[in-house]
Amino acid sequence: MWSRSILAFACIAAASASLEVVNQWSFLQFDFPPDPVLLEKFQPENTVPTGLEIGWDRVYLGIPRLRAGVPATLAWVPRSLPPGVSPVLQAYPDWSWHTAGRGDINCTGLISVYRVRADRCNRLWVLDAGVVTSIDDFRRVCPPKILVFDMATDRLVRSIYFPRELLRPASLLTNIVLDDTRSNAHHAANCDNIFAYISDTVAPGIIVYDGRRDNAWRVTHASMYPDPDMGEYDIGGDKFTLMDGIVGLTHSPAQGLLYYQPLATDRIFSVSTAVLASGPPAEGADLPVNLVGRKSSQGLGIAVDPRDDTIFFSPMSETAVAAWNPITNSHRVLAQDAEKLQFCAEVRWAERDNGAIWVLSTRFHKFFKRSVSKHEINVRVLRIVEGGYGGYLSLQPHIQRRSTANLTSNF
């Protein structure tokens, strides 16, 4: 057991040169409009991103209103900038959508965005939780929604609201996966022929949205809840506690699986997307969930390479990004860096960057504990560059081979 750990960390250290810093900030800064109220209310020590999407010419950041003082909850920076710069953020689509930053709540605007995803029609799906100061007092000021923007024109093309019966008093919608694999020849040209799977983290469950029928339903399972024994985290000796349920989501089109993980767990689970898309479950029916594997520590960001179904994930205590193929059971460490990979809120396989792996790393734990320093780099957008991916050193298994056992809700 000890030799396995030593070998694993030796391999991790050898892979660390593969990280490229795309952008980095001590605190996020914005290209503010001439609005003294926005400037007065801005609290950079409370402004930390959780969402990342890579467009053809932009990088998008979801910046939820975890605490007071967040001016814009969705922003972008150009992809054309030199590596390692700290650009000011542009509000998306423009500042008129972010009046909540000055204290003016408008439920047709953007309230608190955790994550965004681009679809095959070059549209940006923006998941808005409708909750502000969620860490401090959890104030629901608007119903959660999805706003869909045309990324070419930055214009709103669709608004999606959820039936009240799908939501709970504590519902916090934090992540979204888009699935267009059910498009057939008859509907292939319809951009709305798509399913979305949305994580409810605090009232654990998955909301399934059928874009073609404009219908939604909710599924839940005990595996989506936090593990009470896994709620404490250790990042470089900095410990904090957060009992979050399901939040990490990714999709394997070839396998027809949605992978998911609560934050407070060392496990990865899967459920068939055919089951999710088949409609609301019958009353009393168990969701057919499988245990995919166990990681060396908790994590948040997770992604799949659709070309070979490799799963990418970031074990938090190891401050690393690793890869595991559940079909071949091969393991690799893509990168490890105790400074740059402290809390990987997103790990993305970037279709718009030839399948490169992108990472959003933040010192979220320091923001959370109010111990963040303006004299340190606290937010990074990273890219795992060529010369690493595909040729990384082998990692002794930190994740166990996939279990074929079905898990009922009583596991």
mmCIF file of C-alpha atoms in Angstrom:
data_model
loop_
_atom_site.group_PDB
_atom_site.id
_atom_site.type_symbol
_atom_site.label_atom_id
_atom_site.label_comp_id
_atom_site.label_asym_id
_atom_site.label_seq_id
_atom_site.Cartn_x
_atom_site.Cartn_y
_atom_site.Cartn_z
ATOM 1 C CA MET A 1 0.000 0.000 0.000
ATOM 2 C CA TRP A 2 2.750 2.444 0.884
ATOM 3 C CA SER A 3 4.787 1.613 -2.239
ATOM 4 C CA ARG A 4 1.724 2.261 -4.380
ATOM 5 C CA SER A 5 1.345 5.763 -2.895
ATOM 6 C CA ILE A 6 5.034 6.587 -3.357
ATOM 7 C CA LEU A 7 4.971 5.443 -6.982
ATOM 8 C CA ALA A 8 1.805 7.402 -7.672
ATOM 9 C CA PHE A 9 3.237 10.654 -6.391
ATOM 10 C CA ALA A 10 6.523 10.128 -8.220
ATOM 11 C CA CYS A 11 4.553 9.801 -11.458
ATOM 12 C CA ILE A 12 2.458 12.833 -10.604
ATOM 13 C CA ALA A 13 5.515 15.006 -10.084
ATOM 14 C CA ALA A 14 6.985 13.906 -13.414
ATOM 15 C CA ALA A 15 3.879 15.037 -15.307
ATOM 16 C CA SER A 16 3.629 18.560 -13.916
ATOM 17 C CA ALA A 17 5.312 20.295 -16.880
ATOM 18 C CA SER A 18 2.250 19.755 -19.090
ATOM 19 C CA LEU A 19 0.196 22.615 -17.604
ATOM 20 C CA GLU A 20 -0.215 25.852 -19.538
ATOM 21 C CA VAL A 21 -1.641 28.854 -17.701
ATOM 22 C CA VAL A 22 -4.142 30.472 -20.057
ATOM 23 C CA ASN A 23 -5.324 33.166 -17.630
ATOM 24 C CA GLN A 24 -4.731 33.877 -13.965
ATOM 25 C CA TRP A 25 -5.927 36.398 -11.409
ATOM 26 C CA SER A 26 -5.392 37.226 -7.773
ATOM 27 C CA PHE A 27 -8.924 38.663 -7.794
ATOM 28 C CA LEU A 28 -11.212 38.923 -10.798
ATOM 29 C CA GLN A 29 -11.525 42.388 -12.297
ATOM 30 C CA PHE A 30 -14.270 43.597 -14.633
ATOM 31 C CA ASP A 31 -14.656 46.100 -17.447
ATOM 32 C CA PHE A 32 -17.209 48.133 -15.503
ATOM 33 C CA PRO A 33 -19.714 50.463 -17.104
ATOM 34 C CA PRO A 34 -19.970 54.024 -15.760
ATOM 35 C CA ASP A 35 -22.054 52.906 -12.783
ATOM 36 C CA PRO A 36 -20.820 54.031 -9.349
ATOM 37 C CA VAL A 37 -23.260 51.691 -7.566
ATOM 38 C CA LEU A 38 -21.700 48.597 -9.186
ATOM 39 C CA LEU A 39 -18.215 49.776 -8.224
ATOM 40 C CA GLU A 40 -19.283 50.575 -4.677
ATOM 41 C CA LYS A 41 -20.877 47.159 -4.142
ATOM 42 C CA PHE A 42 -18.052 45.129 -5.758
ATOM 43 C CA GLN A 43 -16.287 42.820 -3.287
ATOM 44 C CA PRO A 44 -13.514 40.992 -5.167
ATOM 45 C CA GLU A 45 -12.742 38.764 -2.167
ATOM 46 C CA ASN A 46 -16.247 37.259 -2.606
ATOM 47 C CA THR A 47 -16.045 36.790 -6.381
ATOM 48 C CA VAL A 48 -14.923 33.308 -7.435
ATOM 49 C CA PRO A 49 -15.851 31.422 -10.641
ATOM 50 C CA THR A 50 -17.177 27.862 -10.721
ATOM 51 C CA GLY A 51 -18.054 27.421 -14.405
ATOM 52 C CA LEU A 52 -15.943 27.219 -17.578
ATOM 53 C CA GLU A 53 -16.856 26.902 -21.247
ATOM 54 C CA ILE A 54 -14.503 27.183 -24.199
ATOM 55 C CA GLY A 55 -15.934 28.889 -27.278
ATOM 56 C CA TRP A 56 -14.229 29.324 -30.629
ATOM 57 C CA ASP A 57 -12.860 32.736 -29.708
ATOM 58 C CA ARG A 58 -13.896 33.252 -26.080
ATOM 59 C CA VAL A 59 -13.545 31.671 -22.668
ATOM 60 C CA TYR A 60 -16.733 31.933 -20.603
ATOM 61 C CA LEU A 61 -16.817 31.970 -16.789
ATOM 62 C CA GLY A 62 -19.811 31.330 -14.556
ATOM 63 C CA ILE A 63 -19.459 33.356 -11.342
ATOM 64 C CA PRO A 64 -22.265 32.560 -8.884
ATOM 65 C CA ARG A 65 -23.339 35.023 -6.220
ATOM 66 C CA LEU A 66 -22.085 32.891 -3.341
ATOM 67 C CA ARG A 67 -21.779 36.039 -1.240
ATOM 68 C CA ALA A 68 -22.560 39.705 -1.706
ATOM 69 C CA GLY A 69 -20.492 41.869 -4.036
ATOM 70 C CA VAL A 70 -20.431 39.926 -7.346
ATOM 71 C CA PRO A 71 -20.956 42.457 -10.167
ATOM 72 C CA ALA A 72 -21.555 40.073 -13.108
ATOM 73 C CA THR A 73 -22.470 36.408 -12.755
ATOM 74 C CA LEU A 74 -21.442 35.445 -16.310
ATOM 75 C CA ALA A 75 -18.438 36.876 -18.126
ATOM 76 C CA TRP A 76 -15.947 36.186 -20.891
ATOM 77 C CA VAL A 77 -12.376 36.905 -21.966
ATOM 78 C CA PRO A 78 -10.840 36.523 -25.456
ATOM 79 C CA ARG A 79 -9.001 33.319 -26.304
ATOM 80 C CA SER A 80 -6.491 35.269 -28.414
ATOM 81 C CA LEU A 81 -4.585 36.757 -25.461
ATOM 82 C CA PRO A 82 -0.994 35.761 -24.569
ATOM 83 C CA PRO A 83 -0.714 32.924 -22.033
ATOM 84 C CA GLY A 84 -0.715 33.819 -18.352
ATOM 85 C CA VAL A 85 -2.292 37.270 -18.573
ATOM 86 C CA SER A 86 -4.931 38.634 -16.177
ATOM 87 C CA PRO A 87 -7.536 40.271 -18.422
ATOM 88 C CA VAL A 88 -10.516 42.269 -17.218
ATOM 89 C CA LEU A 89 -13.766 40.350 -17.636
ATOM 90 C CA GLN A 90 -16.532 41.388 -20.006
ATOM 91 C CA ALA A 91 -20.093 40.887 -18.745
ATOM 92 C CA TYR A 92 -22.102 38.480 -20.920
ATOM 93 C CA PRO A 93 -24.058 39.223 -22.939
ATOM 94 C CA ASP A 94 -23.850 42.793 -21.592
ATOM 95 C CA TRP A 95 -24.240 44.673 -18.307
ATOM 96 C CA SER A 96 -28.010 45.135 -18.689
ATOM 97 C CA TRP A 97 -28.441 41.460 -17.751
ATOM 98 C CA HIS A 98 -26.607 41.877 -14.418
ATOM 99 C CA THR A 99 -28.643 44.414 -12.462
ATOM 100 C CA ALA A 100 -28.543 42.055 -9.450
ATOM 101 C CA GLY A 101 -24.933 43.199 -9.047
ATOM 102 C CA ARG A 102 -26.190 46.632 -8.037
ATOM 103 C CA GLY A 103 -29.006 45.216 -5.885
ATOM 104 C CA ASP A 104 -31.792 45.464 -8.486
ATOM 105 C CA ILE A 105 -33.356 42.012 -8.817
ATOM 106 C CA ASN A 106 -34.882 41.395 -12.243
ATOM 107 C CA CYS A 107 -35.935 37.778 -12.687
ATOM 108 C CA THR A 108 -35.707 37.991 -16.480
ATOM 109 C CA GLY A 109 -31.996 38.802 -16.101
ATOM 110 C CA LEU A 110 -29.104 36.757 -14.766
ATOM 111 C CA ILE A 111 -29.105 36.165 -11.019
ATOM 112 C CA SER A 112 -26.523 33.495 -10.126
ATOM 113 C CA VAL A 113 -24.843 31.325 -12.759
ATOM 114 C CA TYR A 114 -22.802 28.304 -11.715
ATOM 115 C CA ARG A 115 -22.206 26.726 -15.129
ATOM 116 C CA VAL A 116 -22.750 27.181 -18.861
ATOM 117 C CA ARG A 117 -22.533 24.791 -21.820
ATOM 118 C CA ALA A 118 -22.314 25.292 -25.587
ATOM 119 C CA ASP A 119 -24.381 23.112 -27.936
ATOM 120 C CA ARG A 120 -23.865 21.917 -31.506
ATOM 121 C CA CYS A 121 -25.768 24.940 -32.857
ATOM 122 C CA ASN A 122 -23.263 27.380 -31.310
ATOM 123 C CA ARG A 123 -25.667 28.376 -28.562
ATOM 124 C CA LEU A 124 -24.743 28.942 -24.938
ATOM 125 C CA TRP A 125 -26.998 27.319 -22.338
ATOM 126 C CA VAL A 126 -26.817 29.372 -19.147
ATOM 127 C CA LEU A 127 -28.029 27.693 -15.950
ATOM 128 C CA ASP A 128 -29.259 30.312 -13.487
ATOM 129 C CA ALA A 129 -29.865 29.087 -9.928
ATOM 130 C CA GLY A 130 -31.930 32.113 -8.881
ATOM 131 C CA VAL A 131 -30.278 32.060 -5.429
ATOM 132 C CA VAL A 132 -27.997 34.761 -4.030
ATOM 133 C CA THR A 133 -25.610 34.699 -1.033
ATOM 134 C CA SER A 134 -25.995 30.920 -1.091
ATOM 135 C CA ILE A 135 -23.076 30.347 1.299
ATOM 136 C CA ASP A 136 -24.227 32.856 3.914
ATOM 137 C CA ASP A 137 -28.035 32.888 4.029
ATOM 138 C CA PHE A 138 -29.293 31.161 0.837
ATOM 139 C CA ARG A 139 -31.782 33.756 -0.448
ATOM 140 C CA ARG A 140 -33.950 32.577 -3.319
ATOM 141 C CA VAL A 141 -34.893 35.743 -5.163
ATOM 142 C CA CYS A 142 -36.053 34.260 -8.500
ATOM 143 C CA PRO A 143 -37.092 30.879 -9.920
ATOM 144 C CA PRO A 144 -34.212 28.915 -11.474
ATOM 145 C CA LYS A 145 -34.078 28.941 -15.268
ATOM 146 C CA ILE A 146 -32.019 28.256 -18.358
ATOM 147 C CA LEU A 147 -31.351 31.072 -20.814
ATOM 148 C CA VAL A 148 -30.048 30.089 -24.256
ATOM 149 C CA PHE A 149 -28.000 32.641 -26.213
ATOM 150 C CA ASP A 150 -26.807 32.617 -29.806
ATOM 151 C CA MET A 151 -23.025 32.864 -29.415
ATOM 152 C CA ALA A 152 -22.658 34.545 -32.811
ATOM 153 C CA THR A 153 -24.994 37.425 -31.990
ATOM 154 C CA ASP A 154 -25.117 37.244 -28.144
ATOM 155 C CA ARG A 155 -28.913 37.424 -28.390
ATOM 156 C CA LEU A 156 -31.334 35.446 -26.246
ATOM 157 C CA VAL A 157 -33.064 32.762 -28.315
ATOM 158 C CA ARG A 158 -34.842 30.705 -25.652
ATOM 159 C CA SER A 159 -35.905 30.855 -22.002
ATOM 160 C CA ILE A 160 -36.654 27.683 -20.027
ATOM 161 C CA TYR A 161 -38.407 27.608 -16.668
ATOM 162 C CA PHE A 162 -38.958 24.541 -14.518
ATOM 163 C CA PRO A 163 -42.332 23.343 -13.170
ATOM 164 C CA ARG A 164 -42.672 24.218 -9.516
ATOM 165 C CA GLU A 165 -43.280 20.584 -8.530
ATOM 166 C CA LEU A 166 -39.764 19.623 -9.662
ATOM 167 C CA LEU A 167 -38.123 22.025 -7.208
ATOM 168 C CA ARG A 168 -37.606 21.841 -3.462
ATOM 169 C CA PRO A 169 -37.221 24.695 -0.941
ATOM 170 C CA ALA A 170 -33.466 24.005 -0.827
ATOM 171 C CA SER A 171 -32.993 23.378 -4.571
ATOM 172 C CA LEU A 172 -29.701 24.730 -5.943
ATOM 173 C CA LEU A 173 -29.135 23.992 -9.642
ATOM 174 C CA THR A 174 -25.398 23.956 -10.244
ATOM 175 C CA ASN A 175 -24.424 21.945 -13.337
ATOM 176 C CA ILE A 176 -25.760 21.049 -16.764
ATOM 177 C CA VAL A 177 -24.921 18.435 -19.404
ATOM 178 C CA LEU A 178 -26.314 18.556 -22.952
ATOM 179 C CA ASP A 179 -27.170 15.343 -24.819
ATOM 180 C CA ASP A 180 -28.064 15.487 -28.510
ATOM 181 C CA THR A 181 -27.523 11.792 -29.236
ATOM 182 C CA ARG A 182 -31.258 11.182 -29.616
ATOM 183 C CA SER A 183 -31.471 13.335 -32.739
ATOM 184 C CA ASN A 184 -32.754 11.291 -35.689
ATOM 185 C CA ALA A 185 -32.738 12.168 -39.353
ATOM 186 C CA HIS A 186 -36.172 13.759 -39.147
ATOM 187 C CA HIS A 187 -35.234 16.075 -36.278
ATOM 188 C CA ALA A 188 -31.486 16.468 -36.841
ATOM 189 C CA ALA A 189 -31.797 20.036 -38.115
ATOM 190 C CA ASN A 190 -33.732 21.144 -35.033
ATOM 191 C CA CYS A 191 -31.373 22.682 -32.507
ATOM 192 C CA ASP A 192 -33.903 22.109 -29.735
ATOM 193 C CA ASN A 193 -33.938 18.335 -30.210
ATOM 194 C CA ILE A 194 -31.725 17.957 -27.189
ATOM 195 C CA PHE A 195 -31.841 16.711 -23.608
ATOM 196 C CA ALA A 196 -30.334 18.547 -20.668
ATOM 197 C CA TYR A 197 -29.416 16.902 -17.359
ATOM 198 C CA ILE A 198 -29.210 19.333 -14.452
ATOM 199 C CA SER A 199 -27.813 18.697 -10.969
ATOM 200 C CA ASP A 200 -29.689 19.812 -7.865
ATOM 201 C CA THR A 201 -26.912 19.904 -5.294
ATOM 202 C CA VAL A 202 -28.540 20.880 -1.990
ATOM 203 C CA ALA A 203 -31.810 18.976 -2.505
ATOM 204 C CA PRO A 204 -29.995 16.150 -4.332
ATOM 205 C CA GLY A 205 -31.451 14.977 -7.606
ATOM 206 C CA ILE A 206 -31.256 15.329 -11.393
ATOM 207 C CA ILE A 207 -33.731 17.343 -13.434
ATOM 208 C CA VAL A 208 -34.136 15.978 -16.964
ATOM 209 C CA TYR A 209 -35.243 18.479 -19.609
ATOM 210 C CA ASP A 210 -36.540 17.394 -23.025
ATOM 211 C CA GLY A 211 -35.880 20.354 -25.313
ATOM 212 C CA ARG A 212 -38.029 19.151 -28.226
ATOM 213 C CA ARG A 213 -41.130 18.601 -26.101
ATOM 214 C CA ASP A 214 -40.352 21.405 -23.629
ATOM 215 C CA ASN A 215 -40.978 19.027 -20.763
ATOM 216 C CA ALA A 216 -39.041 18.210 -17.590
ATOM 217 C CA TRP A 217 -39.037 15.692 -14.752
ATOM 218 C CA ARG A 218 -36.976 14.841 -11.699
ATOM 219 C CA VAL A 219 -35.108 11.697 -10.631
ATOM 220 C CA THR A 220 -33.262 11.016 -7.414
ATOM 221 C CA HIS A 221 -31.187 8.318 -5.771
ATOM 222 C CA ALA A 222 -29.328 7.888 -2.503
ATOM 223 C CA SER A 223 -25.984 8.024 -4.392
ATOM 224 C CA MET A 224 -26.668 11.690 -5.198
ATOM 225 C CA TYR A 225 -26.510 12.666 -1.527
ATOM 226 C CA PRO A 226 -23.296 13.649 0.299
ATOM 227 C CA ASP A 227 -21.471 10.937 2.192
ATOM 228 C CA PRO A 228 -21.435 12.103 5.834
ATOM 229 C CA ASP A 229 -17.940 10.610 6.243
ATOM 230 C CA MET A 230 -16.530 12.511 3.228
ATOM 231 C CA GLY A 231 -17.534 16.100 3.984
ATOM 232 C CA GLU A 232 -14.115 17.283 5.196
ATOM 233 C CA TYR A 233 -11.497 18.215 2.594
ATOM 234 C CA ASP A 234 -7.754 18.692 2.850
ATOM 235 C CA ILE A 235 -5.916 20.796 0.262
ATOM 236 C CA GLY A 236 -2.275 21.217 1.199
ATOM 237 C CA GLY A 237 -3.101 21.034 4.900
ATOM 238 C CA ASP A 238 -5.905 23.591 4.531
ATOM 239 C CA LYS A 239 -9.030 21.823 5.805
ATOM 240 C CA PHE A 240 -12.649 22.811 5.335
ATOM 241 C CA THR A 241 -16.066 21.145 5.530
ATOM 242 C CA LEU A 242 -18.799 21.297 2.885
ATOM 243 C CA MET A 243 -21.615 18.731 2.687
ATOM 244 C CA ASP A 244 -22.541 19.162 -0.974
ATOM 245 C CA GLY A 245 -24.429 16.524 -2.923
ATOM 246 C CA ILE A 246 -24.406 15.823 -6.669
ATOM 247 C CA VAL A 247 -22.546 18.474 -8.642
ATOM 248 C CA GLY A 248 -19.981 16.861 -10.977
ATOM 249 C CA LEU A 249 -21.635 15.771 -14.269
ATOM 250 C CA THR A 250 -20.375 14.499 -17.607
ATOM 251 C CA HIS A 251 -21.715 12.453 -20.502
ATOM 252 C CA SER A 252 -20.443 9.535 -22.577
ATOM 253 C CA PRO A 253 -22.348 9.553 -25.903
ATOM 254 C CA ALA A 254 -20.931 6.193 -27.029
ATOM 255 C CA GLN A 255 -21.736 4.416 -23.776
ATOM 256 C CA GLY A 256 -25.038 6.218 -23.309
ATOM 257 C CA LEU A 257 -24.135 7.084 -19.728
ATOM 258 C CA LEU A 258 -24.351 10.119 -17.507
ATOM 259 C CA TYR A 259 -21.496 10.077 -14.987
ATOM 260 C CA TYR A 260 -22.000 12.017 -11.773
ATOM 261 C CA GLN A 261 -20.480 12.583 -8.369
ATOM 262 C CA PRO A 262 -21.437 14.456 -5.222
ATOM 263 C CA LEU A 263 -18.718 16.709 -3.887
ATOM 264 C CA ALA A 264 -18.710 14.876 -0.547
ATOM 265 C CA THR A 265 -17.753 11.428 -1.840
ATOM 266 C CA ASP A 266 -14.826 9.489 -3.272
ATOM 267 C CA ARG A 267 -17.083 7.658 -5.734
ATOM 268 C CA ILE A 268 -18.196 8.112 -9.332
ATOM 269 C CA PHE A 269 -21.613 6.804 -10.374
ATOM 270 C CA SER A 270 -23.405 6.356 -13.691
ATOM 271 C CA VAL A 271 -26.945 6.048 -14.985
ATOM 272 C CA SER A 272 -28.175 5.270 -18.469
ATOM 273 C CA THR A 273 -29.214 8.349 -20.449
ATOM 274 C CA ALA A 274 -31.836 6.184 -22.191
ATOM 275 C CA VAL A 275 -33.424 5.614 -18.790
ATOM 276 C CA LEU A 276 -33.238 9.321 -17.929
ATOM 277 C CA ALA A 277 -34.713 10.356 -21.280
ATOM 278 C CA SER A 278 -37.530 7.797 -21.210
ATOM 279 C CA GLY A 279 -39.728 10.005 -19.043
ATOM 280 C CA PRO A 280 -40.658 10.387 -15.386
ATOM 281 C CA PRO A 281 -39.946 7.221 -13.376
ATOM 282 C CA ALA A 282 -42.874 5.178 -12.162
ATOM 283 C CA GLU A 283 -43.823 5.765 -8.563
ATOM 284 C CA GLY A 284 -41.677 3.627 -6.287
ATOM 285 C CA ALA A 285 -39.294 2.565 -9.088
ATOM 286 C CA ASP A 286 -35.583 2.474 -8.314
ATOM 287 C CA LEU A 287 -33.247 4.394 -10.606
ATOM 288 C CA PRO A 288 -30.744 1.856 -12.081
ATOM 289 C CA VAL A 289 -27.515 3.444 -10.849
ATOM 290 C CA ASN A 290 -24.092 1.813 -11.134
ATOM 291 C CA LEU A 291 -20.976 2.418 -9.067
ATOM 292 C CA VAL A 292 -18.295 3.184 -11.632
ATOM 293 C CA GLY A 293 -15.297 3.449 -9.302
ATOM 294 C CA ARG A 294 -13.649 5.071 -6.311
ATOM 295 C CA LYS A 295 -11.086 7.865 -6.371
ATOM 296 C CA SER A 296 -8.223 8.627 -4.028
ATOM 297 C CA SER A 297 -10.089 11.664 -2.641
ATOM 298 C CA GLN A 298 -13.092 13.871 -3.299
ATOM 299 C CA GLY A 299 -13.382 15.956 -6.436
ATOM 300 C CA LEU A 300 -15.668 18.203 -8.410
ATOM 301 C CA GLY A 301 -14.708 18.607 -12.077
ATOM 302 C CA ILE A 302 -15.174 15.569 -14.317
ATOM 303 C CA ALA A 303 -15.181 15.108 -18.100
ATOM 304 C CA VAL A 304 -15.258 12.415 -20.796
ATOM 305 C CA ASP A 305 -13.292 12.211 -24.041
ATOM 306 C CA PRO A 306 -16.000 10.985 -26.458
ATOM 307 C CA ARG A 307 -13.373 9.540 -28.780
ATOM 308 C CA ASP A 308 -12.369 6.726 -26.422
ATOM 309 C CA ASP A 309 -14.547 7.238 -23.308
ATOM 310 C CA THR A 310 -11.640 8.167 -21.055
ATOM 311 C CA ILE A 311 -12.823 9.854 -17.848
ATOM 312 C CA PHE A 312 -10.874 12.875 -16.597
ATOM 313 C CA PHE A 313 -11.171 13.901 -12.974
ATOM 314 C CA SER A 314 -9.329 15.866 -10.310
ATOM 315 C CA PRO A 315 -8.711 14.243 -6.915
ATOM 316 C CA MET A 316 -8.738 17.187 -4.557
ATOM 317 C CA SER A 317 -6.170 16.168 -1.933
ATOM 318 C CA GLU A 318 -3.659 15.157 -4.635
ATOM 319 C CA THR A 319 -4.054 18.521 -6.480
ATOM 320 C CA ALA A 320 -3.915 16.613 -9.749
ATOM 321 C CA VAL A 321 -5.790 15.867 -12.948
ATOM 322 C CA ALA A 322 -5.948 12.172 -13.778
ATOM 323 C CA ALA A 323 -7.399 10.002 -16.533
ATOM 324 C CA TRP A 324 -9.023 6.605 -16.280
ATOM 325 C CA ASN A 325 -10.515 4.514 -19.044
ATOM 326 C CA PRO A 326 -13.224 2.259 -17.576
ATOM 327 C CA ILE A 327 -13.137 0.005 -20.642
ATOM 328 C CA THR A 328 -9.402 -0.797 -20.573
ATOM 329 C CA ASN A 329 -8.873 0.065 -16.867
ATOM 330 C CA SER A 330 -5.811 2.137 -17.815
ATOM 331 C CA HIS A 331 -4.741 4.980 -15.524
ATOM 332 C CA ARG A 332 -2.677 8.100 -16.146
ATOM 333 C CA VAL A 333 -1.755 11.283 -14.361
ATOM 334 C CA LEU A 334 -2.087 14.224 -16.715
ATOM 335 C CA ALA A 335 -0.774 16.903 -14.368
ATOM 336 C CA GLN A 336 -0.066 17.607 -10.710
ATOM 337 C CA ASP A 337 0.730 20.926 -9.150
ATOM 338 C CA ALA A 338 0.197 21.756 -5.476
ATOM 339 C CA GLU A 339 -0.032 25.453 -6.314
ATOM 340 C CA LYS A 340 -1.988 25.548 -9.580
ATOM 341 C CA LEU A 341 -4.499 22.719 -9.064
ATOM 342 C CA GLN A 342 -5.831 23.398 -5.597
ATOM 343 C CA PHE A 343 -9.590 23.210 -6.279
ATOM 344 C CA CYS A 344 -10.601 22.175 -9.785
ATOM 345 C CA ALA A 345 -14.188 23.326 -10.155
ATOM 346 C CA GLU A 346 -14.190 22.322 -13.825
ATOM 347 C CA VAL A 347 -12.299 19.758 -15.905
ATOM 348 C CA ARG A 348 -13.375 20.091 -19.559
ATOM 349 C CA TRP A 349 -12.724 18.166 -22.748
ATOM 350 C CA ALA A 350 -12.780 21.072 -25.206
ATOM 351 C CA GLU A 351 -14.370 20.199 -28.538
ATOM 352 C CA ARG A 352 -13.553 23.725 -29.740
ATOM 353 C CA ASP A 353 -9.859 23.181 -28.982
ATOM 354 C CA ASN A 354 -9.216 19.854 -30.724
ATOM 355 C CA GLY A 355 -10.050 17.886 -27.598
ATOM 356 C CA ALA A 356 -7.544 19.586 -25.287
ATOM 357 C CA ILE A 357 -8.205 19.340 -21.551
ATOM 358 C CA TRP A 358 -9.016 22.638 -19.853
ATOM 359 C CA VAL A 359 -9.235 23.212 -16.112
ATOM 360 C CA LEU A 360 -10.727 25.941 -13.943
ATOM 361 C CA SER A 361 -8.746 25.961 -10.711
ATOM 362 C CA THR A 362 -9.555 28.279 -7.816
ATOM 363 C CA ARG A 363 -8.666 28.625 -4.189
ATOM 364 C CA PHE A 364 -12.344 28.215 -3.427
ATOM 365 C CA HIS A 365 -11.542 26.879 0.028
ATOM 366 C CA LYS A 366 -9.832 30.159 0.907
ATOM 367 C CA PHE A 367 -12.721 32.215 -0.462
ATOM 368 C CA PHE A 368 -15.059 29.949 1.512
ATOM 369 C CA LYS A 369 -13.098 30.417 4.760
ATOM 370 C CA ARG A 370 -12.592 34.179 4.143
ATOM 371 C CA SER A 371 -8.828 33.687 4.187
ATOM 372 C CA VAL A 372 -8.070 34.553 0.554
ATOM 373 C CA SER A 373 -5.181 36.971 -0.060
ATOM 374 C CA LYS A 374 -4.937 39.571 -2.821
ATOM 375 C CA HIS A 375 -1.173 38.963 -2.889
ATOM 376 C CA GLU A 376 -1.557 35.414 -4.261
ATOM 377 C CA ILE A 377 -2.908 33.947 -7.480
ATOM 378 C CA ASN A 378 -6.331 32.562 -6.573
ATOM 379 C CA VAL A 379 -8.008 31.826 -9.926
ATOM 380 C CA ARG A 380 -6.510 30.073 -12.954
ATOM 381 C CA VAL A 381 -7.735 28.853 -16.311
ATOM 382 C CA LEU A 382 -5.357 26.077 -17.346
ATOM 383 C CA ARG A 383 -4.820 23.973 -20.422
ATOM 384 C CA ILE A 384 -3.027 20.643 -20.665
ATOM 385 C CA VAL A 385 -0.808 21.158 -23.674
ATOM 386 C CA GLU A 386 0.428 18.765 -26.363
ATOM 387 C CA GLY A 387 3.338 16.578 -25.420
ATOM 388 C CA GLY A 388 1.522 15.333 -22.358
ATOM 389 C CA TYR A 389 -1.907 13.975 -23.187
ATOM 390 C CA GLY A 390 -1.565 10.508 -24.646
ATOM 391 C CA GLY A 391 1.967 10.079 -23.318
ATOM 392 C CA TYR A 392 1.636 10.461 -19.572
ATOM 393 C CA LEU A 393 3.268 8.140 -17.138
ATOM 394 C CA SER A 394 1.129 5.342 -15.788
ATOM 395 C CA LEU A 395 -0.556 5.777 -12.424
ATOM 396 C CA GLN A 396 -1.122 2.903 -10.067
ATOM 397 C CA PRO A 397 -4.880 2.480 -9.739
ATOM 398 C CA HIS A 398 -6.413 5.153 -7.543
ATOM 399 C CA ILE A 399 -9.788 4.272 -8.985
ATOM 400 C CA GLN A 400 -11.155 0.772 -8.802
ATOM 401 C CA ARG A 401 -12.410 -1.152 -11.803
ATOM 402 C CA ARG A 402 -15.989 -0.493 -12.679
ATOM 403 C CA SER A 403 -18.580 -2.340 -10.662
ATOM 404 C CA THR A 404 -21.304 -4.096 -12.623
ATOM 405 C CA ALA A 405 -23.536 -4.292 -9.592
ATOM 406 C CA ASN A 406 -26.684 -2.239 -9.797
ATOM 407 C CA LEU A 407 -27.280 0.010 -6.809
ATOM 408 C CA THR A 408 -30.755 0.349 -5.435
ATOM 409 C CA SER A 409 -31.741 3.362 -3.395
ATOM 410 C CA ASN A 410 -30.973 1.415 -0.228
ATOM 411 C CA PHE A 411 -27.275 0.828 -0.915
#
